[in-house]
Structures are given as structure tokens and as C-alpha cells.
Amino acid sequence: MKKYVIGLDYGSDSVRAVMIDSQNGAELASEVFWYPRWKAQKFCDPAINQFRQHPLDHIEGLEHTISSVMKQSGVSPETVKGICIDTTGSSPMPVTQDGTALACVESFEENPNAMMVLWKDHTAVKEANEINELSRSWGGEDYTKYEGGIYSSEWFWAKILHVAREDKNVIDATHTWMEHCDFITYLLADEKDLKAFKRSRCAAGHKAMWHDSWGGLPDKEFLSKLDPYLASLRDDLYEETYTSNEIAGHLNKEWAGKLGLTTDTVIAVGTFDAHAGAVGAKVDHHALVRVMGTSTCDIMVSSNEAVGNKTVKGICGQVDGSVIPSMVGLEAGQSAFGDVLAWFKSVLQWPLDNLVLNSKVLSEEQKAELKAEVESKFIRSLAEQAEAIPLSESIPVALDWVNGRRTPDANQELKSAISGISLGTKAPHIFKSLVNAICFGAKMIVDRFEEEGVKIETVIGIGGVARKSPFIMQTLANVLNMPIKVAESDQAPALGAAIYAAVASGIYENVIEASKVMGSDFEAEYFPQSSQVEVYAQLLEEYKQLGSFVEQQTNKNI
């Protein structure tokens, strides 16, 4: 009998499900659901870096996508052996004592503080700074040392502390907090004891300062120095964590009915999208997998023997089992990658949106056609013209910090900057400078790993940017001076989640064996162009100089 598994991948804008044949990794069906409340930008305020999502977007997407792939594939429910969920992170949300998302409780449905605090929300910069200061000064364990030595406003404790200080009503109604990947897994599973529920090692280790060497989460004395609420919350969180090859439970009766599945289906422990993506791309020793979308997550794995007691400075954590059980997963990334170019697009598109599309001269049909044409050609046309500009021509220097800096050395208070603009600077010149900037940001990450003794031999790109933009990928190969392979799968994180599901449900013995069979092949490879490498090395120095200046000015103003 055929055995199938489902991977469910929650991104920033949408959720996608894939039905995978466990025998060969073939994709039988896929479905995407775009979050309607998020699309309307409800509960968000970019001016203060507030990005919240209503859990109903995710719950509705869960039902729609899995039901759809079941119908499309036509497979028998009993042949679907496992499901695994990957999500963005750190994206925590408050829940009640019975495990209900607080935003689904009456009187909290429109309260942003009761929502999921999305990974890119930076409202907790002050709280992250407090955590870093206390970690270095309190005289006890430095709980940030396995988080790269710097705790980020993008992460679990900082976000909870910010909400606790801002909204007492939310805190009074909250029993505990769950990462997005844990909440959706809990929703599906038949295990309903919140305290005993198997939380994600990936989420806890990379974002919540969980580490086995100090007995799990930071101790209550440390947390109480930040806020008594955090110390009391610790009692309602968890002690142990689990890797995604393990079973969190079986599909409960309610959701089996909604999805057209059986209660025999295994629900694997949840994980983060980038880590699942690395598994989907067949990550191995000395390979850097770059998950390239609105932001990037850069994932590596290493043996415990190779890492030893060494802590890698300035990254987003090193966690045993977060990618492949029994290996150390290392994470870095850029807070904005595709978002840098999306920001520039929105700036250039302002006249179209506010003047042309609001015009009474055009019919609604004409406006829709114009908008569709712009959407299909905007970035592509800019990229074509930018690519044609020779590097010998005057090109501005830009920074990629439009959403702060994640790695190396997290600092979400940093802002982007562009220098070297003249009357001859056109939109394609600025676009080229922004492409250079996101690639230089990637180079800084690679250099940090290598400075810390982590060897990189292969770079693998996955995600929409990797597959759709040869211009960016060639620029990246030139900047890194390394070949870059591009994974063939459109849905590498969802595929990686399906691989975890196949192991948890007993189809394969371990993740490495499963990924070799089910993982994505590669569709392209970009090689450095020797004539360009030296020029980009010089431009990198200009990027570093501008970055140093902006960082000095930011530090003066803090």
C-alpha cells in the first residue's frame, strides 16, 4: 500500500500544503491560502514595526489547504500516515487554559496584543536590550551564549515582556504562550495536556534560550529580574523539548472530520520553516542553505564533535537537533531580503496607486488590467535594466537594514541608508544598489561563520527569490565567490516538513535517510564570474564603510 505524508508550511503571507509520496518525494498535490486579514494589513502598524497576525488566518488556511490536497490527490485517508507543521518564528501567541488562542476569545478578537506576534515585529527592541544587559551583568549563567550572544527583539521572551508591559488585560486572560508551530500542532493533535504537550526543540532552543546544560529555560531568578510575570509564566511553559522526528500525537477526531483524514494519522512535533527547508534541500555537513524570501534564514548543520563547547558569536543560535536529530543546527539570516526590493517597489508605485488607479478616467476593468500588467513586469523590468548597467558605472551604495539587522550581531535599531546618489542616478541604479546590498549582507554572514571556524563548502538557495531571479543569484555567486545550487522544489520547507512526518510515522528510520530519498533535486547552479568577483570585493568595502558609519551614528543616538 502506498504511504503519503503532508507538509504544512506557514509563511509570512500564506500557508501552503503539499501531499508527498514517501516512496520517492513526488508531489501529488499542493494548495496555497493567502491570509485575508493579513492581506488587509489588519493589526499592523509599520511605523512602529508592529506586525501581528490573527490566528484565524492560520486556522482557516489549515482547513482549506489540507482539505484541498486531499481532494486533488484522491488518495485514501488511511494512506496518509503523517503531518508535520513548519512556521515562521519566533512568532509566539497567548493562549487560554484550554489551549484556545486568546484572539479567538470574546472581547480580544480585535486586540493586536492578543494576536500572534509575527517574527518581523520589532516592537520589543527595548525589552531585548534589557535581556542583553541583564545577561551580561547579573553574575549568573549567560543565557544568550547559545543564541549568538545577542538576544533579538524578534524572539520569544522579548515579545512577551513587551506585551506584558503594554496590556495587562491580555496578560490576565493568558494562561501560557505558544510558538506558532507548537500551537498549530497542538490544534491538530489528540494530546491536550498543555503542560505535557511536546514543544519544538527548534523553536525553544533558537528563540527562547532553552538549553539542556542549564536544565531547559532560563531560571526564575533571572526571569524575575526582568519582570515577575516572566518568572510566573515559566511554571506554565515546559521543561523538555522534542525534535520533529518525534510524535506529538495523532490527529484528533474533530480535525480528522474537517480534513477528511483518520485519527490514525501521526502529528509530528512542529518546527520552523527555514529548518524544514534545509531538510527539504538535503542539507549536509559544510553546506549553507539559504531560505530566500521576504527575509532569509541561513541554516547549517554540524556534528557535536566538530562544534564541541564552542559558541558561534553573532548568529541566531546553535541547537542540538533543531534541523537533524543528533546534529547541531546553526541559524543566521537577514531581517529583510526580498522585503528590501518590495519596499523600493512600493515607493516607485506610489503615483500609480494614488493617482492613476484612483483616476475617474479609467474604468475598473482598465485599472485591473493595468495593475496586473505592472505586477507582472515591474520587478522583472527593473532587474533587466539594472543587470545591464556595467559595474564601472557609478552605482549608489546601499545597506540592506530596512528591517534592522539579524546577523551578524543582531541590532534591530539599525536603519538602511543609500549614498552616492547623483542627478544621473535612475531607478535601475538604485535597484542594482539594493540587490548588491542584500548580497553583501549575505557575504557578512558567510564571513562570520568562517571567522568562527565553521567551514562552508556548498551554498544552496531555496525559495521564491532563488528560483525566480537569475540576476540576484548571479550577483550573490559573484559576491560570495562561491558556486550556488538552486533547489528544484517550489515548496522546500513544506517538503522538509513532509520528510519529518515520514520519519515520525515510521516510514523511515531517520531524517538523513528520508531526505536522501524524498529531498529536492537541483535545477540550476550559478558560478562566480572571475571578471566580476574583484569589483564586487571593492564594492563590499564601500558597503562596510557605510554600515560602520550608520551603526556609529545609531549608537550615539541610543
Coordinates of C-alpha atoms in Angstrom, one line a residue:
M1 CA 0.0 0.0 0.0
K2 CA 1.2 3.5 -0.9
K3 CA 2.1 5.7 2.0
Y4 CA 1.7 9.5 1.8
V5 CA 2.6 12.4 4.1
I6 CA 1.6 16.0 4.3
G7 CA 3.9 19.0 4.9
L8 CA 2.2 22.3 6.0
D9 CA 4.3 25.4 5.6
Y10 CA 3.2 28.7 7.2
G11 CA 5.0 31.7 5.6
S12 CA 4.6 35.4 6.3
D13 CA 1.8 35.9 3.7
S14 CA 0.3 32.5 3.1
V15 CA 0.2 28.8 4.1
R16 CA 0.8 26.0 1.7
A17 CA 0.2 22.3 2.0
V18 CA 1.8 19.5 -0.1
M19 CA 0.9 15.9 -0.4
I20 CA 4.0 13.8 -0.9
D21 CA 4.6 10.3 -1.9
S22 CA 7.0 9.0 0.7
Q23 CA 8.5 6.4 -1.7
N24 CA 10.1 9.0 -3.9
G25 CA 9.3 12.5 -2.7
A26 CA 7.0 13.2 -5.6
E27 CA 4.4 15.9 -5.1
L28 CA 0.9 14.7 -5.8
A29 CA -0.9 18.0 -4.9
S30 CA -0.4 21.4 -3.4
E31 CA -2.5 24.3 -2.3
V32 CA -1.9 27.9 -1.1
F33 CA -4.1 30.0 1.1
W34 CA -3.4 33.8 1.4
Y35 CA -4.2 35.2 4.8
P36 CA -7.2 37.6 4.3
R37 CA -6.8 39.7 7.5
W38 CA -3.0 40.0 6.9
K39 CA -3.5 41.0 3.3
A40 CA -5.7 43.8 4.6
Q41 CA -2.9 44.7 6.9
K42 CA -5.1 44.5 10.0
F43 CA -3.5 44.7 13.4
C44 CA -0.2 46.0 11.8
D45 CA 1.5 49.4 12.1
P46 CA 4.7 49.5 10.1
A47 CA 5.5 53.0 11.5
I48 CA 6.3 51.4 14.9
N49 CA 7.4 48.0 13.4
Q50 CA 4.2 46.3 14.7
F51 CA 3.3 43.2 12.7
R52 CA 0.6 41.0 14.3
Q53 CA -1.5 38.2 12.7
H54 CA -4.9 36.8 13.7
P55 CA -4.8 33.1 14.4
L56 CA -8.0 32.7 12.4
D57 CA -6.0 33.4 9.2
H58 CA -3.9 30.3 10.1
I59 CA -6.7 28.1 11.2
E60 CA -8.8 28.8 8.1
G61 CA -5.7 28.2 6.0
L62 CA -5.1 24.9 7.7
E63 CA -8.5 23.6 6.9
H64 CA -8.6 24.9 3.3
T65 CA -5.1 23.7 2.2
I66 CA -5.2 20.2 3.6
S67 CA -8.8 19.5 2.5
S68 CA -7.8 20.7 -0.9
V69 CA -4.8 18.5 -1.3
M70 CA -6.8 15.5 -0.2
K71 CA -9.4 16.3 -2.9
Q72 CA -6.8 17.0 -5.6
S73 CA -4.7 13.9 -4.9
G74 CA -7.7 11.5 -4.5
V75 CA -5.7 9.3 -2.1
S76 CA -7.5 7.2 0.5
P77 CA -7.5 8.8 4.0
E78 CA -5.9 5.7 5.6
T79 CA -2.8 6.0 3.3
V80 CA -1.9 9.4 4.8
K81 CA 0.4 8.4 7.5
G82 CA 1.7 11.7 8.9
I83 CA 1.5 15.5 9.0
C84 CA 4.2 18.0 10.1
I85 CA 3.8 21.7 10.5
D86 CA 6.5 24.3 10.0
T87 CA 6.0 28.0 10.6
T88 CA 7.8 31.3 10.9
G89 CA 9.5 32.1 14.2
S90 CA 9.8 33.4 16.7
S91 CA 6.0 34.1 16.4
P92 CA 4.5 33.5 19.8
M93 CA 0.8 33.9 20.8
P94 CA -1.1 33.9 24.1
V95 CA -3.5 31.1 24.8
T96 CA -6.0 30.3 27.5
Q97 CA -6.0 27.4 29.9
D98 CA -7.9 25.1 27.5
G99 CA -5.5 25.9 24.7
T100 CA -7.7 28.4 22.8
A101 CA -5.9 31.3 21.1
L102 CA -6.7 34.4 23.1
A103 CA -7.6 36.3 19.9
C104 CA -10.4 33.8 19.4
V105 CA -11.9 34.7 22.8
E106 CA -14.7 37.3 23.1
S107 CA -13.5 40.9 23.7
F108 CA -10.0 40.1 22.4
E109 CA -10.8 39.4 18.7
E110 CA -9.6 42.9 17.6
N111 CA -6.8 43.4 20.1
P112 CA -3.4 43.3 18.4
N113 CA -1.7 42.3 21.7
A114 CA -3.8 39.1 21.8
M115 CA -2.6 38.2 18.3
M116 CA 0.4 36.2 17.1
V117 CA 3.4 38.4 17.3
L118 CA 4.9 37.8 13.9
W119 CA 8.7 37.1 13.5
K120 CA 9.2 40.5 11.9
D121 CA 7.6 42.5 14.7
H122 CA 10.2 44.8 16.3
T123 CA 8.1 46.5 19.0
A124 CA 10.2 44.8 21.7
V125 CA 13.6 46.5 21.0
K126 CA 13.7 48.0 24.5
E127 CA 13.0 44.7 26.1
A128 CA 15.6 42.8 24.0
N129 CA 18.2 45.4 25.1
E130 CA 17.2 44.8 28.8
I131 CA 17.6 41.0 28.3
N132 CA 21.1 41.5 26.8
E133 CA 22.2 43.9 29.6
L134 CA 21.0 41.6 32.3
S135 CA 22.6 38.5 30.8
R136 CA 26.0 40.2 30.9
S137 CA 25.6 41.8 34.4
W138 CA 23.6 39.6 36.7
G139 CA 26.5 37.3 37.7
G140 CA 24.9 34.1 36.7
E141 CA 24.6 32.0 33.6
D142 CA 24.7 33.9 30.3
Y143 CA 21.6 32.6 28.7
T144 CA 22.3 34.2 25.4
K145 CA 25.6 32.4 24.7
Y146 CA 23.9 29.7 22.5
E147 CA 21.9 32.4 20.8
G148 CA 24.9 34.0 19.3
G149 CA 25.5 36.2 22.4
I150 CA 22.8 38.8 21.5
Y151 CA 19.1 38.4 22.2
S152 CA 16.8 39.8 19.5
S153 CA 13.6 41.8 19.6
E154 CA 12.3 39.2 17.1
W155 CA 12.3 36.5 19.7
F156 CA 10.1 34.8 22.3
W157 CA 10.9 36.4 25.8
A158 CA 11.3 40.0 24.5
K159 CA 8.0 39.9 22.7
I160 CA 6.1 38.5 25.7
L161 CA 7.7 41.1 28.0
H162 CA 6.7 43.9 25.7
V163 CA 3.1 42.7 25.6
A164 CA 3.0 42.2 29.4
R165 CA 4.0 45.8 30.0
E166 CA 1.7 47.2 27.4
D167 CA -1.6 45.3 28.0
K168 CA -2.5 43.9 31.5
N169 CA -5.9 42.7 30.2
V170 CA -4.2 40.4 27.8
I171 CA -1.8 39.0 30.4
D172 CA -4.6 38.5 33.0
A173 CA -6.5 36.4 30.4
T174 CA -3.5 34.4 29.3
H175 CA -2.6 31.0 30.7
T176 CA 0.5 30.4 28.7
W177 CA 2.3 31.3 25.4
M178 CA 2.9 29.0 22.4
E179 CA 5.1 29.4 19.4
H180 CA 3.1 29.3 16.2
C181 CA 4.5 25.9 15.2
D182 CA 3.5 24.5 18.6
F183 CA 0.0 26.0 18.6
I184 CA -1.0 24.6 15.2
T185 CA 0.5 21.2 16.1
Y186 CA -1.5 21.3 19.4
L187 CA -4.6 22.2 17.5
L188 CA -4.4 19.1 15.3
A189 CA -3.1 16.6 17.9
D190 CA -5.2 14.5 20.3
E191 CA -2.8 15.3 23.2
K192 CA -4.5 18.1 25.0
D193 CA -2.4 18.4 28.2
L194 CA -0.7 21.8 27.7
K195 CA 2.0 21.1 30.3
A196 CA 2.9 17.7 28.8
F197 CA 2.5 18.7 25.2
K198 CA 5.7 18.2 23.2
R199 CA 7.1 21.6 22.4
S200 CA 9.5 22.2 19.5
R201 CA 13.2 21.9 20.3
C202 CA 13.9 24.1 17.2
A203 CA 11.7 27.0 18.5
A204 CA 12.7 26.7 22.1
G205 CA 16.5 26.4 21.5
H206 CA 16.8 29.2 18.9
K207 CA 14.4 31.7 20.3
A208 CA 13.6 31.0 24.0
M209 CA 17.1 30.4 25.4
W210 CA 16.3 26.7 26.1
H211 CA 19.4 24.6 26.6
D212 CA 19.9 21.2 28.2
S213 CA 23.1 22.3 30.0
W214 CA 21.2 24.6 32.4
G215 CA 18.1 22.5 32.7
G216 CA 15.9 24.0 30.0
L217 CA 14.5 27.5 30.0
P218 CA 16.3 30.3 31.9
D219 CA 15.7 30.0 35.7
K220 CA 13.1 32.0 37.6
E221 CA 15.6 34.2 39.4
F222 CA 16.9 35.5 36.1
L223 CA 13.4 36.0 34.6
S224 CA 12.1 37.7 37.7
K225 CA 14.8 40.4 37.4
L226 CA 13.2 41.3 34.1
D227 CA 9.6 41.1 35.2
P228 CA 7.8 38.9 37.9
Y229 CA 5.3 37.9 35.1
L230 CA 8.0 36.0 33.2
A231 CA 9.0 34.1 36.3
S232 CA 5.4 33.0 36.9
L233 CA 4.9 32.2 33.2
R234 CA 7.8 29.8 33.3
D235 CA 5.8 27.5 35.5
D236 CA 3.1 27.3 32.7
L237 CA 5.5 26.7 29.9
Y238 CA 7.6 23.5 29.5
E239 CA 10.8 21.7 30.7
E240 CA 11.6 19.2 28.0
T241 CA 11.7 19.9 24.2
Y242 CA 11.4 17.5 21.3
T243 CA 12.8 17.2 17.7
S244 CA 10.5 16.9 14.7
N245 CA 11.2 13.2 14.0
E246 CA 9.1 12.5 17.1
I247 CA 5.3 12.1 17.5
A248 CA 3.4 14.9 19.2
G249 CA 0.2 12.9 19.0
H250 CA -2.3 11.6 16.5
L251 CA -4.9 13.6 14.5
N252 CA -7.8 14.4 16.8
K253 CA -11.4 13.4 15.9
E254 CA -12.6 17.0 15.3
W255 CA -9.9 17.8 12.8
A256 CA -9.9 14.4 11.2
G257 CA -13.6 15.1 10.3
K258 CA -12.8 18.6 8.9
L259 CA -9.8 17.4 6.8
G260 CA -11.2 14.1 5.5
L261 CA -8.5 12.1 7.3
T262 CA -8.4 9.4 10.0
T263 CA -7.4 9.6 13.7
D264 CA -4.5 7.1 12.9
T265 CA -2.6 9.9 11.1
V266 CA 0.5 10.9 13.1
I267 CA 1.2 14.5 14.0
A268 CA 4.9 15.2 14.2
V269 CA 6.4 17.8 16.6
G270 CA 6.4 21.2 14.9
T271 CA 9.4 23.2 13.6
F272 CA 10.4 26.4 11.9
D273 CA 10.2 26.9 8.1
A274 CA 13.9 27.5 7.4
H275 CA 15.0 24.4 9.3
A276 CA 12.4 22.3 7.4
G277 CA 13.6 23.9 4.2
A278 CA 17.1 22.8 4.8
V279 CA 16.0 19.2 5.2
G280 CA 13.9 19.5 2.0
A281 CA 17.1 20.7 0.3
K282 CA 19.2 17.7 1.5
V283 CA 21.3 19.7 3.9
D284 CA 24.6 18.1 4.8
H285 CA 28.0 18.9 6.5
H286 CA 29.6 22.2 5.4
A287 CA 26.5 23.2 3.3
L288 CA 24.9 26.6 3.9
V289 CA 21.2 26.5 3.0
R290 CA 19.8 30.0 2.3
V291 CA 16.0 30.2 2.5
M292 CA 15.4 33.3 0.4
G293 CA 12.1 35.1 0.6
T294 CA 10.9 38.3 2.3
S295 CA 13.8 37.7 4.7
T296 CA 16.5 35.0 4.7
C297 CA 17.3 32.2 7.2
D298 CA 20.7 30.6 6.7
I299 CA 20.9 27.1 8.1
M300 CA 23.9 24.8 8.6
V301 CA 24.4 21.5 10.5
S302 CA 27.5 20.2 12.3
S303 CA 28.4 17.2 14.3
N304 CA 28.5 17.7 18.1
E305 CA 32.2 16.7 18.0
A306 CA 33.0 19.5 15.5
V307 CA 31.3 22.2 17.4
G308 CA 32.2 21.0 20.9
N309 CA 31.9 23.6 23.5
K310 CA 32.5 26.5 21.0
T311 CA 29.7 29.1 20.7
V312 CA 29.5 30.9 17.4
K313 CA 29.1 34.7 18.0
G314 CA 26.5 36.9 16.5
I315 CA 24.3 34.2 14.9
C316 CA 20.7 33.2 15.7
G317 CA 21.5 30.1 17.8
Q318 CA 23.1 26.7 17.8
V319 CA 20.7 23.9 18.9
D320 CA 21.2 20.2 19.1
G321 CA 18.6 18.5 16.9
S322 CA 16.9 21.7 15.6
V323 CA 17.5 20.5 11.9
I324 CA 18.7 16.9 12.1
P325 CA 18.4 15.0 15.3
S326 CA 21.8 14.3 16.9
M327 CA 23.4 17.1 14.9
V328 CA 23.8 20.8 15.9
G329 CA 21.7 23.2 13.8
L330 CA 23.2 26.7 13.3
E331 CA 21.0 29.6 12.2
A332 CA 21.7 33.0 10.8
G333 CA 19.8 35.3 8.5
Q334 CA 18.9 38.7 7.2
S335 CA 15.8 40.6 8.6
A336 CA 15.0 41.7 5.1
F337 CA 15.9 40.3 1.7
G338 CA 13.0 40.3 -0.7
D339 CA 11.4 42.9 1.5
V340 CA 14.2 45.3 0.5
L341 CA 13.1 45.2 -3.1
A342 CA 9.4 45.1 -2.2
W343 CA 9.9 48.4 -0.2
F344 CA 11.5 50.0 -3.3
K345 CA 8.7 48.8 -5.5
S346 CA 6.1 50.3 -3.2
V347 CA 7.9 53.6 -3.2
L348 CA 8.1 53.7 -7.0
Q349 CA 4.5 52.5 -7.3
W350 CA 3.0 55.4 -5.2
P351 CA 2.0 57.5 -8.2
L352 CA 0.3 54.6 -9.8
D353 CA -1.6 53.5 -6.7
N354 CA -2.6 57.0 -5.6
L355 CA -3.1 58.9 -8.9
V356 CA -3.5 56.5 -11.8
L357 CA -5.6 53.8 -10.1
N358 CA -7.7 56.4 -8.3
S359 CA -8.4 58.2 -11.6
K360 CA -12.0 58.6 -12.7
V361 CA -10.9 58.5 -16.4
L362 CA -10.1 54.8 -16.3
S363 CA -12.8 52.1 -16.0
E364 CA -12.4 49.5 -13.2
E365 CA -11.6 46.9 -15.8
Q366 CA -8.8 49.1 -17.2
K367 CA -7.4 49.7 -13.8
A368 CA -7.4 45.9 -13.0
E369 CA -5.6 45.2 -16.3
L370 CA -3.1 48.0 -15.7
K371 CA -2.4 46.7 -12.1
A372 CA -2.0 43.2 -13.3
E373 CA 0.5 44.2 -16.0
V374 CA 2.5 46.3 -13.6
E375 CA 2.6 43.4 -11.1
S376 CA 3.9 41.0 -13.7
K377 CA 6.5 43.3 -15.2
F378 CA 7.6 45.8 -12.5
I379 CA 10.5 43.9 -10.8
R380 CA 11.4 42.0 -13.9
S381 CA 11.9 45.2 -16.0
L382 CA 13.9 46.9 -13.2
A383 CA 16.1 43.8 -12.9
E384 CA 16.7 43.6 -16.6
Q385 CA 17.8 47.2 -16.8
A386 CA 19.8 47.0 -13.6
E387 CA 21.7 43.9 -14.8
A388 CA 22.7 45.8 -18.0
I389 CA 24.4 48.6 -16.0
P390 CA 28.1 47.9 -16.0
L391 CA 29.9 47.8 -12.6
S392 CA 32.2 50.5 -14.0
E393 CA 29.3 53.0 -14.0
S394 CA 28.5 55.0 -10.9
I395 CA 26.2 52.9 -8.7
P396 CA 25.0 54.1 -5.3
V397 CA 26.0 52.2 -2.1
A398 CA 23.1 50.9 0.0
L399 CA 22.5 48.9 3.2
D400 CA 20.0 46.1 3.5
W401 CA 18.9 47.1 7.0
V402 CA 15.3 48.3 6.1
N403 CA 14.1 46.0 8.9
G404 CA 17.1 46.1 11.1
R405 CA 20.0 43.6 11.2
R406 CA 19.5 40.0 12.3
T407 CA 23.0 38.6 11.6
P408 CA 25.8 39.1 12.2
D409 CA 25.2 40.7 15.7
A410 CA 21.5 41.4 15.9
N411 CA 20.6 45.0 16.1
Q412 CA 17.0 45.9 15.2
E413 CA 17.5 49.6 15.8
L414 CA 19.7 50.0 12.7
K415 CA 18.2 51.6 9.6
S416 CA 19.0 51.4 6.0
A417 CA 20.9 54.1 4.1
I418 CA 21.8 54.9 0.5
S419 CA 24.8 57.1 -0.5
G420 CA 26.3 58.2 -3.8
I421 CA 23.2 59.5 -5.5
S422 CA 23.6 62.0 -8.3
L423 CA 21.4 63.6 -10.9
G424 CA 22.4 60.7 -13.2
T425 CA 21.0 58.1 -10.8
K426 CA 17.9 56.4 -12.2
A427 CA 15.6 53.8 -10.7
P428 CA 17.6 50.8 -12.1
H429 CA 20.8 52.2 -10.5
I430 CA 19.1 52.2 -7.1
F431 CA 17.6 48.8 -7.7
K432 CA 21.1 47.5 -8.5
S433 CA 22.5 49.0 -5.4
L434 CA 19.8 47.3 -3.3
V435 CA 20.5 43.9 -5.0
N436 CA 24.2 44.5 -4.2
A437 CA 23.2 45.3 -0.6
I438 CA 21.2 42.2 0.1
C439 CA 24.1 40.1 -1.4
F440 CA 26.7 42.0 0.7
G441 CA 24.6 41.2 3.8
A442 CA 24.8 37.6 2.9
K443 CA 28.5 37.8 2.5
M444 CA 28.8 39.2 6.0
I445 CA 27.1 36.1 7.3
V446 CA 29.3 33.7 5.4
D447 CA 32.4 35.6 6.6
R448 CA 31.2 35.4 10.2
F449 CA 30.7 31.7 10.1
E450 CA 34.2 31.2 8.6
E451 CA 35.8 33.6 11.1
E452 CA 34.3 31.4 13.8
G453 CA 35.7 28.3 12.3
V454 CA 32.6 26.9 10.6
K455 CA 33.6 25.7 7.2
I456 CA 31.3 26.3 4.2
E457 CA 31.9 24.3 1.0
T458 CA 28.5 24.5 -0.6
V459 CA 25.7 27.1 -0.8
I460 CA 22.2 26.0 -1.6
G461 CA 19.4 28.5 -2.4
I462 CA 15.7 27.8 -1.9
G463 CA 12.6 29.9 -2.0
G464 CA 11.0 32.2 -4.5
V465 CA 13.9 34.6 -4.9
A466 CA 16.3 31.7 -5.6
R467 CA 14.1 30.2 -8.3
K468 CA 12.8 33.4 -9.9
S469 CA 15.7 35.8 -10.1
P470 CA 18.8 34.8 -12.0
F471 CA 20.1 38.3 -11.7
I472 CA 20.1 38.2 -7.9
M473 CA 21.6 34.6 -7.8
Q474 CA 24.4 35.5 -10.2
T475 CA 25.2 38.6 -8.2
L476 CA 25.2 36.5 -5.0
A477 CA 27.6 34.0 -6.6
N478 CA 29.9 36.8 -7.5
V479 CA 29.8 38.4 -4.1
L480 CA 30.3 35.2 -2.2
N481 CA 32.8 34.0 -4.8
M482 CA 31.2 30.5 -4.4
P483 CA 29.0 28.4 -6.6
I484 CA 25.3 28.3 -5.6
K485 CA 22.9 25.5 -6.3
V486 CA 19.2 26.2 -6.5
A487 CA 16.8 23.5 -5.2
E488 CA 14.2 22.4 -7.7
S489 CA 11.2 22.3 -5.4
D490 CA 8.9 25.3 -5.2
Q491 CA 8.0 24.1 -1.7
A492 CA 11.2 23.1 0.0
P493 CA 10.1 23.9 3.6
A494 CA 6.8 22.0 3.1
L495 CA 8.7 19.1 1.6
G496 CA 11.1 19.2 4.6
A497 CA 8.1 19.1 6.9
A498 CA 6.8 16.1 5.0
I499 CA 10.1 14.4 5.4
Y500 CA 9.9 14.9 9.2
A501 CA 6.3 13.4 9.1
A502 CA 7.6 10.4 7.2
V503 CA 10.1 9.7 9.9
A504 CA 7.7 10.4 12.8
S505 CA 5.2 8.0 11.3
G506 CA 7.8 5.2 11.0
I507 CA 8.2 5.1 7.2
Y508 CA 11.9 5.9 7.5
E509 CA 14.3 5.3 10.4
N510 CA 15.9 8.8 10.4
V511 CA 15.8 12.2 8.8
I512 CA 19.0 11.8 6.8
E513 CA 17.8 8.6 5.2
A514 CA 14.4 10.1 4.4
S515 CA 15.9 13.3 2.9
K516 CA 18.1 11.4 0.6
V517 CA 15.1 9.7 -0.9
M518 CA 12.5 12.4 -0.6
G519 CA 14.5 15.7 -0.8
S520 CA 14.6 18.1 -3.7
D521 CA 16.9 17.8 -6.7
F522 CA 18.7 20.9 -8.0
E523 CA 17.6 22.8 -11.1
A524 CA 20.4 25.3 -11.6
E525 CA 23.8 26.3 -10.4
Y526 CA 25.5 29.7 -10.6
F527 CA 29.2 30.1 -10.7
P528 CA 31.3 33.2 -9.8
Q529 CA 32.4 35.3 -12.8
S530 CA 36.0 36.0 -12.4
S531 CA 35.8 39.4 -14.1
Q532 CA 33.2 40.5 -11.6
V533 CA 34.5 39.0 -8.3
E534 CA 37.2 41.6 -7.7
V535 CA 35.0 44.5 -8.5
Y536 CA 32.3 43.2 -6.0
A537 CA 35.0 42.8 -3.4
Q538 CA 35.8 46.5 -3.7
L539 CA 32.1 47.5 -3.6
L540 CA 31.8 45.3 -0.4
E541 CA 34.4 47.5 1.3
E542 CA 32.2 50.6 0.5
Y543 CA 29.2 48.7 1.9
K544 CA 31.2 48.0 5.1
Q545 CA 32.3 51.7 5.4
L546 CA 28.7 52.9 5.1
G547 CA 27.5 50.3 7.5
S548 CA 30.1 51.3 10.1
F549 CA 29.2 55.0 9.8
V550 CA 25.4 54.3 10.2
E551 CA 26.0 52.0 13.1
Q552 CA 28.2 54.5 14.9
Q553 CA 25.5 57.2 14.4
T554 CA 22.8 54.9 15.7
N555 CA 24.8 54.0 18.8
K556 CA 25.3 57.7 19.5
N557 CA 21.6 58.3 19.4
I558 CA 20.6 55.4 21.6

